Amino acid sequence: MKHEKIGLALGGGSARGWAHIGVFRALAEADIQIDCVAGTSIGALVGAIYASGRIALLEEAVLKMDWGRIVSFLDVVFPRSGLIDGKKIETFFRGHVQKTHFEDLRLPFAAVATDLRSGSAVVLKSGDLIEAVRASISIPGIFTPVVLDGRVLVDGGLVDPVPVTVARSLGADRVIAVDLSHSLTKKPPMKTGGGSLMKNEDTEEKQMSVWLTHLRKELNQRAESVHPMLSKQINIGRNDSATPSIYDVLGTSIGIMEVRITETNFQIDPPDLVIRPEFDNFMFLDFHRAKEAIEAGYSATLVALETWK
């Protein structure tokens, strides 16, 4: 009997993306062999590391993340075509992926990006793996775009948030989709007071305040060089404002858009199984809450597999 190839379509979702690690763990425990992976945004980053055979190393690293580590990734380059350059995140990714080219991965993998000029999806599955993932995670307005082969590329979530069809194109007979953004339009209104970036734990609260003050100062200095009044408008992370941070506004807005696109795409090409982890008020920069995200992905996979034939 012919082996049915199973593909994974890993969706975008910023900090919620660590849930993909829990999905991989649950599938492995269920002895479900993954034959190919397609990923968008954070799904591309985690998927590439899995395809490289280093998912355990990634899990170990993200479980150690705190606010100091997260903010160290925010290499501010304002006022260019994004707030963050992304080079430090690229360095982090490079340190956790065993291979640097698609052709060297242990199984077929594709990353989805968006061509900023044409508005079309760009499926990257050959050549430089690092540049491809960097393009796929480039959330407009936050990360600077990636220029690759004459195209200006940004986050693939703008056109294909959960790349089911791409996974099929890699040879999958059945596709398991991991949708991380479905609950964004169902959860209570976003908390104000600067946005709920983390649990109210005094030690972490103080640490975050110190790092965000440093980041805000750096961004203010860059804004001051453009126009004196501009620096007064900078708002990063938690503060005394009654509005969420710029990261949360952009990230959540794109997430809501992705929910609608995913609904339409699933009607056109429905996955064979959908895994939808539940998150408790996860914000854009909550990468330090890896343990919660991983467990959410693991639990949701166990539930979904009860219907898997």
Coordinates of C-alpha atoms in Angstrom, one line a residue:
M1 CA 0.0 0.0 0.0
K2 CA 1.3 3.4 -1.0
H3 CA 2.4 5.6 1.9
E4 CA 0.3 8.7 2.2
K5 CA 2.6 11.7 2.5
I6 CA 1.6 14.1 5.3
G7 CA 2.4 17.8 5.1
L8 CA 2.3 20.5 7.7
A9 CA 1.0 24.0 6.9
L10 CA 2.3 26.2 9.7
G11 CA 0.6 29.6 10.1
G12 CA 1.9 33.0 11.2
G13 CA 1.1 34.5 14.6
S14 CA 4.1 36.2 16.1
A15 CA 4.8 35.0 19.7
R16 CA 2.0 32.5 19.3
G17 CA 4.3 30.7 16.9
W18 CA 6.1 28.8 19.6
A19 CA 3.0 26.7 19.7
H20 CA 4.3 25.0 16.6
I21 CA 7.0 23.4 18.7
G22 CA 4.2 21.7 20.8
V23 CA 2.5 20.5 17.6
F24 CA 5.7 18.8 16.5
R25 CA 6.1 17.1 19.9
A26 CA 2.5 15.8 19.9
L27 CA 2.7 14.5 16.3
A28 CA 6.0 12.7 17.1
E29 CA 4.5 11.1 20.2
A30 CA 1.6 9.9 18.0
D31 CA 4.1 8.4 15.5
I32 CA 2.8 10.6 12.7
Q33 CA 5.5 11.0 10.1
I34 CA 5.8 14.5 8.6
D35 CA 7.0 14.4 5.0
C36 CA 7.0 18.1 4.1
V37 CA 6.5 21.5 5.7
A38 CA 5.3 24.8 4.4
G39 CA 5.3 27.9 6.7
T40 CA 4.4 31.5 6.8
S41 CA 6.1 34.1 9.0
I42 CA 6.9 32.5 12.4
G43 CA 5.6 29.3 10.9
A44 CA 8.4 29.5 8.3
L45 CA 11.0 30.1 11.0
V46 CA 10.0 27.2 13.2
G47 CA 9.3 25.0 10.1
A48 CA 12.7 25.6 8.7
I49 CA 14.4 24.6 11.9
Y50 CA 12.3 21.5 12.1
A51 CA 13.2 20.6 8.5
S52 CA 16.8 21.1 9.5
G53 CA 16.4 18.6 12.4
R54 CA 17.0 21.1 15.2
I55 CA 13.6 21.6 16.7
A56 CA 14.8 20.3 20.2
L57 CA 17.5 22.9 20.2
L58 CA 15.0 25.7 19.4
E59 CA 12.7 24.5 22.2
E60 CA 15.5 24.6 24.6
A61 CA 16.5 28.2 23.6
V62 CA 13.0 29.7 23.6
L63 CA 12.2 28.3 27.0
K64 CA 15.1 30.4 28.4
M65 CA 13.9 33.6 26.8
D66 CA 13.2 36.6 29.0
W67 CA 12.4 40.2 28.2
G68 CA 16.1 41.2 28.1
R69 CA 16.7 38.7 25.3
I70 CA 13.6 39.7 23.4
V71 CA 14.4 43.4 23.4
S72 CA 18.0 42.7 22.3
F73 CA 16.5 41.5 19.0
L74 CA 14.9 44.9 18.3
D75 CA 17.6 46.5 16.3
V76 CA 15.9 49.8 15.6
V77 CA 16.5 51.4 12.2
F78 CA 13.7 54.0 12.1
P79 CA 12.9 55.9 9.9
R80 CA 13.7 53.4 7.2
S81 CA 11.0 51.1 5.6
G82 CA 10.4 49.4 9.0
L83 CA 11.1 50.0 12.7
I84 CA 13.4 46.9 13.1
D85 CA 16.1 45.8 10.7
G86 CA 15.8 42.1 11.6
K87 CA 19.5 41.3 11.4
K88 CA 19.7 40.1 15.1
I89 CA 16.7 37.8 14.6
E90 CA 18.4 36.5 11.4
T91 CA 21.5 35.8 13.5
F92 CA 19.4 33.9 16.1
F93 CA 17.8 31.9 13.3
R94 CA 21.1 31.1 11.7
G95 CA 22.4 29.8 15.0
H96 CA 19.5 27.3 15.3
V97 CA 19.3 26.0 11.8
Q98 CA 21.7 23.3 10.7
K99 CA 21.6 24.1 7.0
T100 CA 21.6 27.3 5.1
H101 CA 20.1 26.1 1.8
F102 CA 16.8 24.5 1.0
E103 CA 18.4 21.7 -0.9
D104 CA 20.3 20.5 2.2
L105 CA 17.3 20.1 4.4
R106 CA 16.2 16.6 5.5
L107 CA 12.7 17.0 4.0
P108 CA 10.9 19.4 1.5
F109 CA 10.2 22.8 2.9
A110 CA 8.8 26.1 1.6
A111 CA 8.5 29.5 3.1
V112 CA 5.8 32.0 1.9
A113 CA 6.4 35.7 1.4
T114 CA 4.5 38.5 -0.3
D115 CA 5.7 40.5 -3.2
L116 CA 5.1 44.1 -2.1
R117 CA 4.9 45.5 -5.6
S118 CA 2.6 42.9 -7.2
G119 CA 0.7 41.8 -4.1
S120 CA 1.2 38.1 -5.0
A121 CA 2.4 35.2 -2.9
V122 CA 6.0 34.2 -3.4
V123 CA 6.8 30.5 -2.6
L124 CA 10.4 30.2 -1.7
K125 CA 11.7 26.6 -1.8
S126 CA 15.2 26.7 -3.2
G127 CA 18.4 28.7 -2.7
D128 CA 19.2 30.7 0.5
L129 CA 17.1 29.5 3.4
I130 CA 18.1 32.3 5.7
E131 CA 17.0 35.1 3.3
A132 CA 13.7 33.2 2.6
V133 CA 12.8 33.0 6.2
R134 CA 13.8 36.5 6.9
A135 CA 11.5 37.6 4.0
S136 CA 8.6 35.5 5.3
I137 CA 8.7 37.1 8.8
S138 CA 9.0 40.7 7.6
I139 CA 5.8 42.2 9.0
P140 CA 5.1 45.4 7.2
G141 CA 5.9 48.5 9.2
I142 CA 7.8 46.6 11.8
F143 CA 10.5 44.8 9.9
T144 CA 12.3 46.2 6.9
P145 CA 11.5 44.3 3.7
V146 CA 13.9 41.9 2.0
V147 CA 15.0 42.5 -1.6
L148 CA 15.5 39.1 -3.2
D149 CA 15.9 38.4 -7.0
G150 CA 14.7 41.9 -7.8
R151 CA 11.5 41.6 -5.7
V152 CA 10.7 43.4 -2.5
L153 CA 9.4 40.8 -0.1
V154 CA 7.4 41.1 3.2
D155 CA 5.4 38.8 5.5
G156 CA 3.6 36.0 3.7
G157 CA 0.6 36.3 6.0
L158 CA -0.7 39.1 3.9
V159 CA -1.7 36.6 1.2
D160 CA -1.4 33.1 2.6
P161 CA -1.4 33.0 6.4
V162 CA -1.7 29.2 6.6
P163 CA -0.2 27.7 3.4
V164 CA -2.2 24.6 2.8
T165 CA -2.0 24.6 -1.0
V166 CA 1.8 25.2 -0.8
A167 CA 2.1 22.1 1.4
R168 CA 0.2 20.1 -1.2
S169 CA 2.6 21.4 -3.9
L170 CA 5.5 19.9 -2.0
G171 CA 3.9 16.4 -2.5
A172 CA 1.6 16.1 0.5
D173 CA -1.4 13.8 0.1
R174 CA -2.9 15.0 3.3
V175 CA -2.3 18.3 5.0
I176 CA -2.4 19.2 8.7
A177 CA -2.9 23.0 9.1
V178 CA -1.9 24.9 12.3
D179 CA -4.0 28.1 12.5
L180 CA -2.7 30.4 15.3
S181 CA -4.9 33.5 14.6
H182 CA -8.4 32.1 14.6
S183 CA -9.2 33.4 18.1
L184 CA -8.2 37.0 17.5
T185 CA -11.7 38.0 16.4
K186 CA -13.3 36.1 19.3
K187 CA -11.3 37.2 22.3
P188 CA -12.3 40.1 24.7
P189 CA -11.1 43.7 23.8
M190 CA -7.4 44.3 24.0
K191 CA -6.3 45.5 27.4
T192 CA -5.2 49.1 27.6
G193 CA -2.6 50.8 29.7
G194 CA 0.1 50.2 27.2
G195 CA -1.0 46.7 26.2
S196 CA -0.7 43.5 28.3
L197 CA 2.7 42.3 27.1
M198 CA 3.2 39.9 30.0
K199 CA 1.9 38.5 33.2
N200 CA 1.9 40.8 36.2
E201 CA 5.0 39.4 37.9
D202 CA 6.9 42.1 39.8
T203 CA 10.4 40.9 38.8
E204 CA 9.6 40.6 35.1
E205 CA 7.7 43.8 35.2
K206 CA 10.7 45.8 36.5
Q207 CA 13.0 44.1 34.0
M208 CA 10.7 44.8 31.1
S209 CA 10.4 48.5 32.2
V210 CA 14.2 48.9 32.2
W211 CA 14.6 47.4 28.7
L212 CA 11.7 49.2 27.2
T213 CA 12.9 52.5 28.6
H214 CA 16.2 51.9 26.9
L215 CA 14.5 51.0 23.6
R216 CA 12.2 54.0 23.7
K217 CA 15.3 56.2 24.3
E218 CA 17.1 54.8 21.3
L219 CA 14.0 55.2 19.1
N220 CA 13.4 58.8 20.4
Q221 CA 17.0 59.7 19.4
R222 CA 16.5 58.5 15.9
A223 CA 13.1 60.3 15.7
E224 CA 14.7 63.5 17.0
S225 CA 17.1 63.5 14.1
V226 CA 14.2 63.6 11.7
H227 CA 11.9 66.1 13.5
P228 CA 11.9 67.3 17.1
M229 CA 8.1 66.8 17.5
L230 CA 8.2 63.3 16.1
S231 CA 10.2 61.9 19.1
K232 CA 7.4 62.9 21.4
Q233 CA 5.0 60.5 19.7
I234 CA 7.1 57.4 20.2
N235 CA 5.3 54.7 22.2
I236 CA 7.0 51.4 22.7
G237 CA 5.6 48.7 24.9
R238 CA 3.9 49.3 28.3
N239 CA 3.6 52.8 29.5
D240 CA 1.0 55.2 31.0
S241 CA -0.9 55.5 27.8
A242 CA -4.4 54.1 27.4
T243 CA -3.5 52.5 24.1
P244 CA -1.5 49.4 23.2
S245 CA 2.0 49.6 21.8
I246 CA 2.7 50.2 18.1
Y247 CA 3.8 46.6 17.8
D248 CA 0.6 45.2 19.2
V249 CA -1.5 47.5 17.0
L250 CA 0.2 46.4 13.8
G251 CA 0.6 42.8 14.8
T252 CA -3.0 42.4 15.9
S253 CA -4.4 44.3 12.9
I254 CA -2.5 42.0 10.5
G255 CA -3.6 39.0 12.5
I256 CA -7.3 40.0 12.2
M257 CA -6.8 40.3 8.4
E258 CA -5.2 36.9 8.3
V259 CA -8.2 35.3 10.0
R260 CA -10.5 36.5 7.2
I261 CA -8.0 35.4 4.5
T262 CA -7.6 32.0 6.1
E263 CA -11.3 31.4 6.2
T264 CA -11.6 32.0 2.5
N265 CA -8.5 29.9 1.7
F266 CA -9.8 27.0 3.7
Q267 CA -13.0 27.0 1.7
I268 CA -11.1 26.8 -1.5
D269 CA -8.5 24.2 -0.4
P270 CA -9.6 22.7 3.0
P271 CA -6.9 21.0 5.0
D272 CA -7.5 17.4 6.1
L273 CA -7.0 18.4 9.8
V274 CA -6.9 21.8 11.5
I275 CA -5.1 22.4 14.8
R276 CA -6.2 25.6 16.5
P277 CA -4.4 26.3 19.8
E278 CA -6.1 28.5 22.4
F279 CA -4.1 31.5 23.8
D280 CA -4.7 33.6 26.9
N281 CA -4.3 37.2 25.8
F282 CA -1.0 36.7 23.9
M283 CA 0.4 39.9 22.6
F284 CA 2.8 40.5 19.7
L285 CA 6.0 40.5 21.8
D286 CA 5.1 37.8 24.3
F287 CA 7.9 35.5 23.1
H288 CA 9.0 35.0 26.7
R289 CA 5.8 33.0 27.3
A290 CA 7.2 30.1 25.2
K291 CA 6.2 27.4 27.8
E292 CA 2.5 28.5 27.6
A293 CA 2.5 28.6 23.8
I294 CA 4.2 25.2 23.4
E295 CA 1.7 23.6 25.8
A296 CA -1.2 25.3 23.9
G297 CA 0.1 23.7 20.7
Y298 CA 0.6 20.4 22.3
S299 CA -2.8 20.2 23.9
A300 CA -4.6 21.4 20.8
T301 CA -2.9 18.7 18.7
L302 CA -3.9 16.0 21.1
V303 CA -7.5 17.1 20.8
A304 CA -7.4 17.4 17.0
L305 CA -5.8 14.0 16.7
E306 CA -8.8 12.4 18.3
T307 CA -10.7 12.9 15.0
W308 CA -7.7 12.0 12.8
K309 CA -8.1 8.8 10.8

